[in-house]
Coordinates of C-alpha atoms in Angstrom, one line a residue:
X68 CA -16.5 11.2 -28.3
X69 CA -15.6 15.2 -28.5
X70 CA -18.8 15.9 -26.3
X71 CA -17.4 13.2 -23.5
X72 CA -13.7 14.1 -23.8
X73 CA -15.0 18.0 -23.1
X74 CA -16.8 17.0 -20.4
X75 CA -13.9 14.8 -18.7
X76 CA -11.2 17.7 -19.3
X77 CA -13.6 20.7 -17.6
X78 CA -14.2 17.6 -14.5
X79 CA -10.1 18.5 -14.3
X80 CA -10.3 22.2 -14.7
X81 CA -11.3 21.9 -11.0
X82 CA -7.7 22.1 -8.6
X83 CA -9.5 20.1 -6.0
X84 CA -10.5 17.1 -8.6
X85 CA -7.5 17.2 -10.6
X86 CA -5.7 16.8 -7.5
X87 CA -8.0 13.7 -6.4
X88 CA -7.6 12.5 -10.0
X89 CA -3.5 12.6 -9.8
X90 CA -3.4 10.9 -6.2
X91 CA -5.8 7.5 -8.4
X92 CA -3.9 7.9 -10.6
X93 CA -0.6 7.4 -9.0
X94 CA -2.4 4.5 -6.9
X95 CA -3.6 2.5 -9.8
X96 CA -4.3 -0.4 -9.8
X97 CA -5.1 0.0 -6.0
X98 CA -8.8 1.1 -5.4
X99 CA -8.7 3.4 -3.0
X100 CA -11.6 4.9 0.2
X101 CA -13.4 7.7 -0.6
X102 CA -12.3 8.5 3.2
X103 CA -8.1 7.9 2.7
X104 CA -8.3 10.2 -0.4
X105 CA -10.0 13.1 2.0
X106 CA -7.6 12.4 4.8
X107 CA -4.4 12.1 1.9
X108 CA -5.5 15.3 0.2
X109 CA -6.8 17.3 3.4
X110 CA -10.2 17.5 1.9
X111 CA -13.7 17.8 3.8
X112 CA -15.6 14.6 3.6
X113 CA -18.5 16.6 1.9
X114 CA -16.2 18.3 -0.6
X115 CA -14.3 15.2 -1.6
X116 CA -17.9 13.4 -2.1
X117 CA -18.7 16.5 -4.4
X118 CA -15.2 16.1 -6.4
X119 CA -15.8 12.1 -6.6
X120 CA -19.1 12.4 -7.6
X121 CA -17.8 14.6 -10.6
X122 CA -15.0 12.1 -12.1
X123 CA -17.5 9.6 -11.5
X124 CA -20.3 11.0 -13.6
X125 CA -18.1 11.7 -16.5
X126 CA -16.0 8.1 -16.3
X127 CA -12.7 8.8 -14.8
X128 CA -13.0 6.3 -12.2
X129 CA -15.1 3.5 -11.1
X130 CA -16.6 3.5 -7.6
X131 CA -17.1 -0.3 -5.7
X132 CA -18.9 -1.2 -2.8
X133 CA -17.3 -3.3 0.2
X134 CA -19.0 -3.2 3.3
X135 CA -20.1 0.1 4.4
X136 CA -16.9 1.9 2.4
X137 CA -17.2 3.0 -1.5
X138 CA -13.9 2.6 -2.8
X139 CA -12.9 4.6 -6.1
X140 CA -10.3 3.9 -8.9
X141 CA -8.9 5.5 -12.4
X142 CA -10.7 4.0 -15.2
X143 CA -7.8 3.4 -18.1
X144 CA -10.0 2.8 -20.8
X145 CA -11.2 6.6 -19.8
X146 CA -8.2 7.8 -19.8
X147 CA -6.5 6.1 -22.9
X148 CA -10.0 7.8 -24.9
X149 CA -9.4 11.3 -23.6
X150 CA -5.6 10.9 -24.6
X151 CA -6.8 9.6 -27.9
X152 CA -8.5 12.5 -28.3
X153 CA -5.9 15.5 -27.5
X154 CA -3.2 13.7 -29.8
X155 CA -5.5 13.3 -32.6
X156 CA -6.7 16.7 -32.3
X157 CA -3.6 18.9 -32.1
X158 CA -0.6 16.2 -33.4
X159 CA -2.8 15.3 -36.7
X160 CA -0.6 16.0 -39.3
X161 CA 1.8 17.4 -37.1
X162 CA 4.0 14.7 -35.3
X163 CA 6.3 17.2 -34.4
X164 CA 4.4 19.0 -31.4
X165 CA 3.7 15.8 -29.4
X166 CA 7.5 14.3 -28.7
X167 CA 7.4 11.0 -27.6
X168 CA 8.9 10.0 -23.9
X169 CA 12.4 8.2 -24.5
X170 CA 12.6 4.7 -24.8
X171 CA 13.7 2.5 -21.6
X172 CA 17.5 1.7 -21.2
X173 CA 18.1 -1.2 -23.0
X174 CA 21.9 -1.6 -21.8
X175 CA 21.2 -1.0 -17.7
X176 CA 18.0 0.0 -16.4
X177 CA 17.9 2.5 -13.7
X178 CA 15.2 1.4 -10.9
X179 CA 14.1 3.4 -7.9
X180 CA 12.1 2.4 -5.6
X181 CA 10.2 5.0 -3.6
X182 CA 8.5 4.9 0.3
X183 CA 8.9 7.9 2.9
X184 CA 11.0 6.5 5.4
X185 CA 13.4 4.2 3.0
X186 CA 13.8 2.5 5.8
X187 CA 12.5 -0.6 5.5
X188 CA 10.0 -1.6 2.4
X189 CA 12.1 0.3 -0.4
X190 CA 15.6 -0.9 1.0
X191 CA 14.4 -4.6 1.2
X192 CA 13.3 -3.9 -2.8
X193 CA 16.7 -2.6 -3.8
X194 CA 18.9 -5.2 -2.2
X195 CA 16.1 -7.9 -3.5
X196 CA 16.7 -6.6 -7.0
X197 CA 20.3 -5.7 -7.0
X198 CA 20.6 -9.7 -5.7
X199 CA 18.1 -11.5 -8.1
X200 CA 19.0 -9.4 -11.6
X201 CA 23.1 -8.8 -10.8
X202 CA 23.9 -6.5 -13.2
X203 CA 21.4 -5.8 -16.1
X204 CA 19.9 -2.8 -13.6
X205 CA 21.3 0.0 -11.6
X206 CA 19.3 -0.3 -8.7
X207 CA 18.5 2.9 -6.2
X208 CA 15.8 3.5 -3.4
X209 CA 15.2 6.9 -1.2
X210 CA 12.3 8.3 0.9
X211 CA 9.5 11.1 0.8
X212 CA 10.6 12.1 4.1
X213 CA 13.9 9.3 5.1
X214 CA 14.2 8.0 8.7
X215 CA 17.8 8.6 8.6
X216 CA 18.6 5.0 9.5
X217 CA 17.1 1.4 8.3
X218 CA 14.9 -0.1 10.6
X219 CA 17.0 -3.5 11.8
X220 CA 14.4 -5.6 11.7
X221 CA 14.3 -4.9 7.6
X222 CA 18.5 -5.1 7.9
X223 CA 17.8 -8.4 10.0
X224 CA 15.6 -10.1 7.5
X225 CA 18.0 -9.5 4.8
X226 CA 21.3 -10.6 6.5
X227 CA 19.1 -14.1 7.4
X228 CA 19.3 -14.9 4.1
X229 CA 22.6 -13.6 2.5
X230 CA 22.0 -10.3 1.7
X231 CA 24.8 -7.9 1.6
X232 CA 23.5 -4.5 3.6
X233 CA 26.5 -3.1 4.6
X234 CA 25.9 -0.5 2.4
X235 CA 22.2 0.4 2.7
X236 CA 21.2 3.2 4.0
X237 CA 18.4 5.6 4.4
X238 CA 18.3 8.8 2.0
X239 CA 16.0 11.1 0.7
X240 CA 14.6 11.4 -2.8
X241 CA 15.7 14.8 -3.3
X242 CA 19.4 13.1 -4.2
X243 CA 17.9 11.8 -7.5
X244 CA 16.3 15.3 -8.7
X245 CA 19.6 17.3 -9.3
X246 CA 21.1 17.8 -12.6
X247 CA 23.8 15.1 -11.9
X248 CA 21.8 12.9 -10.4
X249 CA 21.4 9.2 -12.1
X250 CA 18.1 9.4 -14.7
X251 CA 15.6 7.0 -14.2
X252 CA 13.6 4.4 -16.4
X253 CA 11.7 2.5 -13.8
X254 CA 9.9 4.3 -10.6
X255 CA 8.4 2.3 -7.8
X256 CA 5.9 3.1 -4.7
X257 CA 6.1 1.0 -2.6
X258 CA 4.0 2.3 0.3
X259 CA 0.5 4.1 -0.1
X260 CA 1.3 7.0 1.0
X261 CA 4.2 7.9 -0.5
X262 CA 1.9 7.4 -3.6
X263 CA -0.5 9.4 -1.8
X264 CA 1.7 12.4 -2.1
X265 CA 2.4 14.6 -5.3
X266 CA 5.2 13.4 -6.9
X267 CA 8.7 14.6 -7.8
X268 CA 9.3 15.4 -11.7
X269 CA 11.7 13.1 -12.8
X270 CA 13.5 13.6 -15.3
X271 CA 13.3 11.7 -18.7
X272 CA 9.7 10.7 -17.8
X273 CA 10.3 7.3 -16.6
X274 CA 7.7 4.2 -16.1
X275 CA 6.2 4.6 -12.7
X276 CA 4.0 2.1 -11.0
X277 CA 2.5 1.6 -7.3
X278 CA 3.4 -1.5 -5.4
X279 CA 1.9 -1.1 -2.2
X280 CA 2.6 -2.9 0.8
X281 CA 1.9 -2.3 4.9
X282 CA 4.4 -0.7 6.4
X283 CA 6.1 -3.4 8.9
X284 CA 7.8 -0.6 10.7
X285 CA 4.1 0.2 12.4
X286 CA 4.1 -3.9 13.7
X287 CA 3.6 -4.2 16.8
X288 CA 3.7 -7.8 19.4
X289 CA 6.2 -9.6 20.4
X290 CA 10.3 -9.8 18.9
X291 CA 8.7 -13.2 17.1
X292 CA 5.2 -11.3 15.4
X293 CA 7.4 -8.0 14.2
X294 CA 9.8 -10.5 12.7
X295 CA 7.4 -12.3 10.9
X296 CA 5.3 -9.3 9.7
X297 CA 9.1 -8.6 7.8
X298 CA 9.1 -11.7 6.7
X299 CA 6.1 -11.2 5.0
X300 CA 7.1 -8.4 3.7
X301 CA 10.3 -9.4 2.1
X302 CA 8.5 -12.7 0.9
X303 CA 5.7 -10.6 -0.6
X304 CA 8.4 -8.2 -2.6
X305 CA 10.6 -11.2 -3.5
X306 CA 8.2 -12.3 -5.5
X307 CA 7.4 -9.0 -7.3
X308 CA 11.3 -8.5 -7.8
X309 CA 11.4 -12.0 -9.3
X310 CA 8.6 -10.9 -11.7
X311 CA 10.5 -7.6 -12.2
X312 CA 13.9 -9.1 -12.9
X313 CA 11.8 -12.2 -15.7
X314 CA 10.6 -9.5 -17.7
X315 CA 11.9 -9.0 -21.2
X316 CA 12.5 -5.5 -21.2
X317 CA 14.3 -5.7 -24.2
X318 CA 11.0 -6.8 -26.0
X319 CA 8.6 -4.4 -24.1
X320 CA 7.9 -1.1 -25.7
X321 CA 6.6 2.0 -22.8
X322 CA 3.3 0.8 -22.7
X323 CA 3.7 -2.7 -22.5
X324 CA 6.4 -2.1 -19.6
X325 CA 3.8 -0.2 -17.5
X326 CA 0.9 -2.8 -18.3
X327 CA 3.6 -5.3 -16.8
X328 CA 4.4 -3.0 -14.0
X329 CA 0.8 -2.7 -13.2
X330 CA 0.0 -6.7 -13.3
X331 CA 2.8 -7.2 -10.8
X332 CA 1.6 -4.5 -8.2
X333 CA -2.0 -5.9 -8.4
X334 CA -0.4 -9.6 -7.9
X335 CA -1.9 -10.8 -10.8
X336 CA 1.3 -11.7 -12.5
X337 CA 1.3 -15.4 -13.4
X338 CA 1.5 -14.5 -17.3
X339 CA 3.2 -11.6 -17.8
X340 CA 2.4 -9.5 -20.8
X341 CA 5.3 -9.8 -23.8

């Protein structure tokens, strides 16, 4: 075990593969092309073969086959080994130098969901939650780079069915980083490549997970086709939201909150985890 967790921490010595490691990380459970990562990351083709190649080799991620296109994602069980590893080695006897993250909110969870434009994919996910859960979470959403504006198709889809949106509105992410700004327990990408991009330190080290979803914004077709390409999009992230708001986060401990988190962006969330 000390011979494999040495060679998976000098595999992210390297800036370049660290930084491929972080984007699949902050993807998972998506599996990802070996040609988005290069493109995400501004990384020659050649290079970004030589990183994968690397974190393959030692076990950081898997690689799959679909077509013509390798696809690549974090291996956990890796990952949980190598952590396994670093805490027994410098916390053993000494609990003191590894401080554990806080525990969720228990009274009112704060959720933000995260996309770049928060115009359309994040602001259908707030209003969802802030209508299916009421009050149990403080619910907040903002972009990478905000469009100023939410897109009326996303406000349209929501007024069809009772939403209140009066109050939505596009905004960056950079209001939650400040010192007064709300501290959050749940963070949620909803678009790839907001994901794709590094993120923000939050403070309190919230849950994050990845939720992607097309962008609908980028439909094109007639008024009818860009309509129903939101309506897939809201139906798809109603029924995350639903899965969201059912889980017993009173019951759930960090890890058990993220393996939940993870189940519902993968859509495999019939049983969730308790």
């Amino acid at each position: 075990m000390e011979k494999k967790s040495t060679q998976r921490l000098f595999a992210l010595s390297h800036e370049g593969r660290l930084a491929v490691y972080r984007l699949l990380m902050r993807r998972y459970p998506d599996e990802v092309r070996a040609g988005e990562i290069s493109e995400a990351l501004a990384i020659k083709p050649s290079t970004m073969s030589v990183y994968l190649s690397a974190l393959l080799d030692v076990g950081l991620v898997t690689q799959r086959r679909e077509g013509t296109a390798l696809l690549y994602r974090v291996d956990l069980a890796a990952v949980h080994g190598l952590l396994g590893f670093l805490v027994n080695d410098c916390c053993r006897g000494r609990a003191d130098l590894c401080p554990v993250p806080p525990e969720i909110n228990r009274l009112k969870t704060n959720v933000l969901f995260v996309c770049t434009g928060n115009s359309a994919r994040s602001l259908i996910a707030e209003q969802l939650l802030r209508s299916i859960a009421g009050d149990r979470f403080s619910v907040f959403s903002a972009g990478t780079r905000p469009a100023g504006r939410p897109n009326p198709h996303a406000l349209e889809v929501l007024r069809a069915v009772g939403h209140e949106i009066d109050t939505l509105r596009s905004k960056s992410v950079t209001e939650f980083l400040g010192a007064n700004a709300p501290q959050m327990d749940i963070v949620l990408t909803v678009c790839d490549q907001a994901a794709n991009e590094d993120c923000p330190v939050w403070a309190g080290v919230p849950v994050s997970a990845h939720w992607g979803q097309p962008d609908p914004v980028r439909a094109e077709g007639s008024g009818a086709e860009v309509r129903a390409v939101f309506q897939q999009t809201y139906d798809t992230m109603e029924r995350r939201i639903r899965a969201l708001a059912a889980l017993p986060i009173d019951a759930l401990d960090r890890a058990g909150l993220q393996a939940a988190l993870d189940q519902i962006g993968a859509e495999e969330f019939e049983e969730i985890p308790t």
